[in-house]
XYZ file of C-alpha atoms in Angstrom:
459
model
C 0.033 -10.736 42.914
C 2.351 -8.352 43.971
C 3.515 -4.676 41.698
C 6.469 -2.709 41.987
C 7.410 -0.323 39.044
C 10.475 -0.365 37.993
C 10.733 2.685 35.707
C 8.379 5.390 34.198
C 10.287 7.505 31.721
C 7.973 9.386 29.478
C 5.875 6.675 27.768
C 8.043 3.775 28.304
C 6.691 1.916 31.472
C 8.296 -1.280 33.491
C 7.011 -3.245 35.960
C 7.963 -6.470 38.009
C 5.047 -9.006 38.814
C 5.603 -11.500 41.660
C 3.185 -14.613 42.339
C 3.781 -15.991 45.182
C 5.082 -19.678 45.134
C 2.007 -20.522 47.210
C -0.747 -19.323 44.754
C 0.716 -20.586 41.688
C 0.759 -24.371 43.150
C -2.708 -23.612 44.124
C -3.258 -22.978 40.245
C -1.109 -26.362 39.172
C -3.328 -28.169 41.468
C -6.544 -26.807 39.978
C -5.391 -27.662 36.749
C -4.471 -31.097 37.520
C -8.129 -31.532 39.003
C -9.670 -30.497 35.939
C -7.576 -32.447 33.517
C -7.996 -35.521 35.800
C -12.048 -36.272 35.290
C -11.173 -37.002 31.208
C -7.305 -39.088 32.137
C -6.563 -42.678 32.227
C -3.841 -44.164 34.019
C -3.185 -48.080 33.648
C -5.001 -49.525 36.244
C -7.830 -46.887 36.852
C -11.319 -45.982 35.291
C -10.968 -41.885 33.998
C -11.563 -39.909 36.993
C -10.387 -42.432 39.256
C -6.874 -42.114 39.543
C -5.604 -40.617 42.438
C -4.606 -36.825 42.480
C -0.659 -37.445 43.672
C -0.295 -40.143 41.056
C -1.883 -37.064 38.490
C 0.408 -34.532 39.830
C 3.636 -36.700 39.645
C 2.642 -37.599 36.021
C 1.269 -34.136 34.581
C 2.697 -31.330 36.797
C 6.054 -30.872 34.670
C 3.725 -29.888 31.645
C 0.908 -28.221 33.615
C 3.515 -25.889 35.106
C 4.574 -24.112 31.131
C 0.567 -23.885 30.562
C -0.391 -22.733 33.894
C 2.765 -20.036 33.851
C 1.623 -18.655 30.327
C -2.336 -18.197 31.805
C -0.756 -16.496 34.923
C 0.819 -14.165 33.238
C -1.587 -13.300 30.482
C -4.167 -12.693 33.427
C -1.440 -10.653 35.606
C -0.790 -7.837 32.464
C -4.367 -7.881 31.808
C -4.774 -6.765 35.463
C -1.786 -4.571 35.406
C -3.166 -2.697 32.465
C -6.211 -2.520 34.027
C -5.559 -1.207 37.160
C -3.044 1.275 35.877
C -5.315 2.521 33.331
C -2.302 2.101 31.059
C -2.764 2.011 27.029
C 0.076 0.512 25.388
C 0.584 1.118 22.371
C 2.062 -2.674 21.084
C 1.544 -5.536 22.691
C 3.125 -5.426 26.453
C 7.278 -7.204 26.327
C 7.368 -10.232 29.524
C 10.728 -11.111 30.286
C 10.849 -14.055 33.044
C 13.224 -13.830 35.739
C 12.416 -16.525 38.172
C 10.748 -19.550 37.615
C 10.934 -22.698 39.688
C 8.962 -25.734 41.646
C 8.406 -24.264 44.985
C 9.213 -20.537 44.632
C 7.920 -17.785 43.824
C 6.822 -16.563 40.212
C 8.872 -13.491 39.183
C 8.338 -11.422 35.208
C 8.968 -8.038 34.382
C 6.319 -6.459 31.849
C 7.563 -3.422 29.260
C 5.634 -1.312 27.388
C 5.197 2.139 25.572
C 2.376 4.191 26.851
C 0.038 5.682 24.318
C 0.191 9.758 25.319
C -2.718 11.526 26.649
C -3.497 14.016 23.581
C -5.728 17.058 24.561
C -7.631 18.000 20.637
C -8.428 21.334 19.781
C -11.032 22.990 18.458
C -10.923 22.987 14.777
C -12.677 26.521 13.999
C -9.317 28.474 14.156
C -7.565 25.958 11.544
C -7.864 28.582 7.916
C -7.079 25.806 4.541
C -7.098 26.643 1.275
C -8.980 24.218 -1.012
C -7.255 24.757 -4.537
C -9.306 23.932 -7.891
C -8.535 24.530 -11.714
C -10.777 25.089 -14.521
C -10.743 22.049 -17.125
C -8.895 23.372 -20.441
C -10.310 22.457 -23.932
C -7.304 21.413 -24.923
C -6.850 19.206 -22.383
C -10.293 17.400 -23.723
C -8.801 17.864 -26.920
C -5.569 15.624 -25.981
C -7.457 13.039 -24.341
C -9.772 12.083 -27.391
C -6.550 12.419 -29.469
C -5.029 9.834 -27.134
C -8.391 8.014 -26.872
C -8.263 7.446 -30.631
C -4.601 6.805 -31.134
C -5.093 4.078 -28.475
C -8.093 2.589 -30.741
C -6.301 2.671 -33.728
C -6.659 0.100 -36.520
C -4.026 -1.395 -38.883
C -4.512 -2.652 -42.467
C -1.798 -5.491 -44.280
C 0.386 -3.433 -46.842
C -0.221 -5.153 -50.268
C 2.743 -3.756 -52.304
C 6.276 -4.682 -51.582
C 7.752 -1.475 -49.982
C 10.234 -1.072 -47.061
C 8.533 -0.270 -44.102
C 8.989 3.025 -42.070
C 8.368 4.469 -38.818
C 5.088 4.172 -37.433
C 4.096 0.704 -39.689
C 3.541 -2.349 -37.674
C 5.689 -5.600 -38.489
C 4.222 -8.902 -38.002
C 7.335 -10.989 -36.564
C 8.733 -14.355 -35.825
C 12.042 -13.958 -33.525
C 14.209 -16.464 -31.822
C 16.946 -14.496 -29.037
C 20.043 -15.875 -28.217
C 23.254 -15.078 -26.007
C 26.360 -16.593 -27.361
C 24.382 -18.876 -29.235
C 22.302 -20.400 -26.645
C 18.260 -19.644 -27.250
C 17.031 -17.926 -23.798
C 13.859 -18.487 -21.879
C 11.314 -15.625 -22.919
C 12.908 -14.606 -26.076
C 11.008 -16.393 -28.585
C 7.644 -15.132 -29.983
C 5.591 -15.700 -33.521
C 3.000 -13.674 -35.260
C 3.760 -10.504 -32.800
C 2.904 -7.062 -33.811
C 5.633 -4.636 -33.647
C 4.713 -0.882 -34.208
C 7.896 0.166 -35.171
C 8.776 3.653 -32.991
C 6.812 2.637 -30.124
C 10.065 1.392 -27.760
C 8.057 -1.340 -26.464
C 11.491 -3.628 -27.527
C 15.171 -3.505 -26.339
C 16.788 -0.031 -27.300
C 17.665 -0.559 -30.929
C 16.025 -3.137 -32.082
C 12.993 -1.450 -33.897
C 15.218 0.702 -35.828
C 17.308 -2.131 -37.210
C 13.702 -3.730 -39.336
C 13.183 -0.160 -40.728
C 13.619 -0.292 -44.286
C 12.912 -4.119 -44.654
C 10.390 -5.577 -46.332
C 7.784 -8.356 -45.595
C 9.416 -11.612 -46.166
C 12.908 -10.618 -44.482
C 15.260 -12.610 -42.585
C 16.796 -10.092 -40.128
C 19.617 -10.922 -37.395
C 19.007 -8.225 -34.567
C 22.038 -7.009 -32.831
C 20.790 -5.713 -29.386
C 22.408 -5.561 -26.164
C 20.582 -5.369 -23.004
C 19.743 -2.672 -20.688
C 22.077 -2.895 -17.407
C 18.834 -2.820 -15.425
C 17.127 -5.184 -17.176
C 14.105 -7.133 -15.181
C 15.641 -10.598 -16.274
C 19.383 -10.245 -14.074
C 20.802 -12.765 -16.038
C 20.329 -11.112 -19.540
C 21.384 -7.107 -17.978
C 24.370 -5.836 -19.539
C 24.784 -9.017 -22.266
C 24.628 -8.513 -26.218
C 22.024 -10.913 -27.649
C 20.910 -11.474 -31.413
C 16.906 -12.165 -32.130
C 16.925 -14.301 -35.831
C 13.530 -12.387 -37.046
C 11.386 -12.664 -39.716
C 9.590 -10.276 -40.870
C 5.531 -12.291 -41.897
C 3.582 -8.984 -43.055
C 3.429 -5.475 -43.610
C 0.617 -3.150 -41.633
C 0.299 0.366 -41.679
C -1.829 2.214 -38.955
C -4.898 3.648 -40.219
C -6.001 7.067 -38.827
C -9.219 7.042 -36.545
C -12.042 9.592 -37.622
C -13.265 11.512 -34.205
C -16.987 11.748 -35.133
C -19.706 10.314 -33.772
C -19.673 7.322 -35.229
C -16.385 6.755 -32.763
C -18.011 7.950 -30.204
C -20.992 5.735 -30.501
C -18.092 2.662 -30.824
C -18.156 3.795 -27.273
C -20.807 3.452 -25.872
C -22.012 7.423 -26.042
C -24.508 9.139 -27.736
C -22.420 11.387 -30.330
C -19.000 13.067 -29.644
C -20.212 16.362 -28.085
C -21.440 13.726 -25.483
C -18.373 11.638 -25.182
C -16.353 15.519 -25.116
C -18.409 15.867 -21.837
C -17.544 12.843 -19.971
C -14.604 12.898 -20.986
C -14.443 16.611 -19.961
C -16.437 14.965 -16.068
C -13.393 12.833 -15.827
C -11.083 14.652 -15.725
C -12.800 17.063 -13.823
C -12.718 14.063 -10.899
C -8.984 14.091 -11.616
C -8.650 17.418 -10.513
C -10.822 17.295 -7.595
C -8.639 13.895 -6.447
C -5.478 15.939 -6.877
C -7.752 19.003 -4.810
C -8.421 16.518 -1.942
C -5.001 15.790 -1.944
C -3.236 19.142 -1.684
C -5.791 20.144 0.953
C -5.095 16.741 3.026
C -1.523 17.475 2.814
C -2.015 21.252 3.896
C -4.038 20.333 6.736
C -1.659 17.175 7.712
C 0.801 20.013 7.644
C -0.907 22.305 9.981
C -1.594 19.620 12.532
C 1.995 18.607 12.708
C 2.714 22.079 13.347
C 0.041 22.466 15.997
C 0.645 19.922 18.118
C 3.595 18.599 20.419
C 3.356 15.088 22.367
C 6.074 12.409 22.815
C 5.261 9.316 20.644
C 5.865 5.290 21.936
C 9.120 4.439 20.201
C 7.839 1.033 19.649
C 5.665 2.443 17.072
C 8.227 4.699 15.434
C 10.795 1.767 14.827
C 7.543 -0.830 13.215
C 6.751 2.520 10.995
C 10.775 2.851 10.230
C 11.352 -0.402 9.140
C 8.662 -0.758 7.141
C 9.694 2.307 5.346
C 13.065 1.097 4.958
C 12.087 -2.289 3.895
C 9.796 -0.421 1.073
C 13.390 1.593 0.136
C 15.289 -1.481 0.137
C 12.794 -3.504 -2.355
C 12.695 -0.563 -4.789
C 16.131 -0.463 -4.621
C 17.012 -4.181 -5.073
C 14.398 -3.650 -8.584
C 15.674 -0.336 -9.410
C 12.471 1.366 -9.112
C 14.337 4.507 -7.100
C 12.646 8.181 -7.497
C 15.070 10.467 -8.939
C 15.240 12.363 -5.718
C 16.228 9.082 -3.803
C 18.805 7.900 -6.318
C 20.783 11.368 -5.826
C 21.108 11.583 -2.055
C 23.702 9.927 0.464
C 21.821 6.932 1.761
C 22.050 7.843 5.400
C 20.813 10.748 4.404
C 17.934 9.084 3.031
C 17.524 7.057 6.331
C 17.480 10.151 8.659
C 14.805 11.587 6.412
C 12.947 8.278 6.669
C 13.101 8.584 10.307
C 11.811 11.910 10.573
C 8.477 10.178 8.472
C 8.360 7.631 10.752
C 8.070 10.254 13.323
C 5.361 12.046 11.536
C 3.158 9.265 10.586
C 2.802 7.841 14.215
C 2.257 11.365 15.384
C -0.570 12.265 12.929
C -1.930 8.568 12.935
C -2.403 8.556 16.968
C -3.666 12.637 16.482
C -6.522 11.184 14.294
C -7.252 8.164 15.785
C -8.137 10.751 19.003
C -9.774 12.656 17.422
C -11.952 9.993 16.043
C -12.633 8.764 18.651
C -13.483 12.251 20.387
C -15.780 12.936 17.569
C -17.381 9.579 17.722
C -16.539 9.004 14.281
C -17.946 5.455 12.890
C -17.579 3.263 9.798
C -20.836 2.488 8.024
C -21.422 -1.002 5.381
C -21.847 2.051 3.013
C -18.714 3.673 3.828
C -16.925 0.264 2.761
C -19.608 -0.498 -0.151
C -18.315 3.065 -1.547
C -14.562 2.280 -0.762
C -14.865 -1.182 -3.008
C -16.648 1.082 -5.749
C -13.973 3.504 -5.828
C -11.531 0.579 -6.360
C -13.602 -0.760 -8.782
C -13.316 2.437 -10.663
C -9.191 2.313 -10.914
C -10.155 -1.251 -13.496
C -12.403 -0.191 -16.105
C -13.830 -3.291 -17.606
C -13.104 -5.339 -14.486
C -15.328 -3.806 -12.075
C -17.050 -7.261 -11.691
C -13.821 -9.064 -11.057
C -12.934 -6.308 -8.188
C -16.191 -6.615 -6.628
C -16.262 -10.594 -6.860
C -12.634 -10.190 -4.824
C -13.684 -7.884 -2.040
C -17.112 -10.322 -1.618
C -14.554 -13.486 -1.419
C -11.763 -11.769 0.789
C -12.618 -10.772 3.829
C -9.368 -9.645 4.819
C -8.931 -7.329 1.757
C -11.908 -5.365 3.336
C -10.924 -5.390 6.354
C -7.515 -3.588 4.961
C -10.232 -0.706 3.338
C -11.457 0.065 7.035
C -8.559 1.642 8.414
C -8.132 4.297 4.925
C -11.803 5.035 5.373
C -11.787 6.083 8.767
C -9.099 8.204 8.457
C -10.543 9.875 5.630
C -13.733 10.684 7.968
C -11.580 12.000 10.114
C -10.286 14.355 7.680
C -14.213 14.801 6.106
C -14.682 15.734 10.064
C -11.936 18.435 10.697
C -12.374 19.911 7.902
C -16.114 20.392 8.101
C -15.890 22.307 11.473
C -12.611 24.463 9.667
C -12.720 27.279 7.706
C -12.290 26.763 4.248
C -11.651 29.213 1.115
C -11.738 28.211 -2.465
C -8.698 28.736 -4.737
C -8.572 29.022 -8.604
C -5.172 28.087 -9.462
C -3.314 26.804 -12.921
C -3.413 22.873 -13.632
C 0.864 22.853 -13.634
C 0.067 24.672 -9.582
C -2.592 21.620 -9.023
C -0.298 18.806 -9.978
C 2.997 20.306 -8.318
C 3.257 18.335 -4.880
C 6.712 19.338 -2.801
C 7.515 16.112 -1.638
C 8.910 16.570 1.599
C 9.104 15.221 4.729
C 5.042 14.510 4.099
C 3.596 11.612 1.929
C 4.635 11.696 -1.861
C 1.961 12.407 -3.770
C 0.554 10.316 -6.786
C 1.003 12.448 -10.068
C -0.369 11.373 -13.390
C -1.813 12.576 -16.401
C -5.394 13.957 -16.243
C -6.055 13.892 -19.902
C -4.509 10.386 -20.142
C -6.288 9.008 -17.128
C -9.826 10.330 -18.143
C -8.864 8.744 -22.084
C -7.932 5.213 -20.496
C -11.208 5.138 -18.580
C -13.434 6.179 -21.617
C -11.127 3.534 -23.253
């Protein structure tokens, strides 16, 4: 096997590979012998035909399988001997291959850069925390209760109002024609809520149980269902019964309906919970502060290759939310090649931080433990109260889903790691200062609701 390199520009590395025609026919021939002890030819026992009647019959297809071996073995070598790293799986282009001569590819590939890691001890973060406000325990029991509320059948024959629930039969049609999904019976409507089409709660206000109500509604331009957006529709309703929301009494009584000792208790874990929230939205700000300092601190080409697979996946993410209309405000007002230069510039960033960590992982002989991924699947479990078991029983039965938990967990021990050996001060700040991400050029933050969050889970 003969080398010559072709070019060596930064990263990006090309080289030509020649066999020579002479050991490549040596390698046909081998194969031949090998496949020949298990052959039959008409006329011979297996084994027992002879080798130029073999190679006449089998050499055609022996040649693709033989030429696919050679030159998985030659890049092996290649980056091997060059100590190369590539960073995506080596390009082969073929450029000469024929019976008798000699065996000619070219091999491309981005070079994973050498990346010298600092020590961490000079690297100053800020780890921001806020103080859990009373009223924010306050809200979440309100919510808590408003969520658990019950509803009792009006007896008297009086219009109903905002707030009452309607139970409703309804037919939907468009020009006449019933649609698929637009017929329900016996469903509770709490008029107010918006859970229906703009306007159509407000036109059963003042009716009474036992109503026959055409519903004028017309629906939302970006309406899930494309082929109702935009049309007018009319839902033939009938209005079954009458229910008006009784008020829940926060006392311990409700707090033992769930599952706690009194409400002081259920105050206090409710009060834990959203204590987690904050530190969540803590570990966040101070992963984003000391993403942000890395970036700054360090300077190394990174393999194209990797940049465009990061690009288009961001664009393909853009494009989907777009085709479902599921935009950020922030995206929806910008040019869209303005958008695409700023997705570039993440692209960018997320190759260079990802191969920054994985170095210094792998400097800091940083490992992933069954309890690591055991605490991973918990934390999952934790985002479905009620169906812990159900998350659990998937992770046990999908073994790919865990292996997809490996690569968030090391890179959070990585983080665990360079932050241990940094110097660290705590910050009091307000809960608006906790919760305000700047979504720049860095990874958009997650923002929701403490005091709703920590209600749904005591939920």
């Amino acid at each position: 096997m003969n080398v010559t390199e072709l070019k060596s520009e930064g990263l990006k590395k090309s080289y030509k590979i020649t066999v020579s025609a002479e050991d490549f026919a040596k390698k046909v021939d081998e194969k031949i012998t090998k496949i020949s002890k298990s052959v039959k030819l008409p006329g011979f026992r297996a084994g027992k035909a002879p080798f130029s009647m073999l190679k006449a019959k089998y050499k055609d297809s022996v040649m693709g399988e033989v030429l696919e071996e050679v030159v998985s073995a030659a890049t092996a070598d290649l980056v091997k001997d060059k100590k190369l790293r590539p960073a995506m799986q080596p390009e082969v282009k073929i450029t000469s291959f024929a019976d008798g001569k000699d065996v000619e590819f070219e091999v491309s590939l981005d070079n994973l850069p050498e990346i010298k890691v600092n020590d961490f001890s000079g690297l100053s973060l800020e780890k921001y925390m806020a103080e859990v406000p009373a009223e924010e325990v306050e809200k979440a029991l309100k919510y808590l209760a408003q969520s658990r509320r019950e509803t009792a059948k009006v007896e008297e024959a009086r219009a109903a109002k905002k707030g009452d629930t309607v139970v409703i039969d309804f037919v939907g049609s468009v020009d006449g024609v019933e649609f698929q999904g637009g017929k329900g019976n016996a469903y509770p409507l709490e008029l107010g809520s918006g859970s229906f089409i703009p306007g159509f709660e407000d036109q059963l206000i003042g009716k009474k149980a036992g109503d026959k109500v055409d519903v004028n509604v017309t629906f939302p331009e970006n309406y899930h269902a494309k082929d109702l957006a935009g049309k007018a529709a009319v839902f033939a309703v009938e209005i079954k019964e009458l229910r008006e929301t009784k008020e829940t009494v926060l006392d311990d009584e409700f707090a033992k309906s769930l599952g706690e000792k009194d409400l002081a208790s259920l105050k206090e874990v409710i009060k834990n919970r959203i204590h987690e929230d904050y530190e969540n939205a803590s570990r966040m700000k101070l992963k984003r502060q000391l993403l942000d300092a890395l970036d700054k601190e360090y300077s190394f080409e990174v393999p194209q290759s990797l940049v465009d697979a990061e690009y288009k996946s961001i664009v393909d993410q853009y494009e989907q939310a777009k085709k479902y209309n599921q935009l950020d405000e922030s995206e929806k007002n910008k040019k869209e090649e303005d958008l695409l230069a700023e997705y570039k510039n993440i692209a960018v960033r997320r190759v260079k931080l990802g191969l920054l960590l994985s170095e210094i992982g792998q400097q800091a002989k940083v490992t992933i433990t069954p309890e690591d991924i055991n605490k991973a699947i918990a934390n999952e479990a934790k985002k479905y109260p009620g169906q812990e078991k159900a998350v659990f029983d998937f992770y046990i039965k999908n073994k790919q889903a865990v292996e997809n938990l490996k690569a968030p967990v090391f890179e959070e021990k990585i983080i665990d790691h360079i932050i241990s050996n940094s110097k660290v001060a705590d910050k009091v700040i307000s809960v608006e200062e906790l919760y305000n991400f700047d979504e720049g050029k860095a990874e958009k933050a997650e923002k929701k609701p403490a005091a709703k969050k920590a209600a749904k889970k005591s939920a």
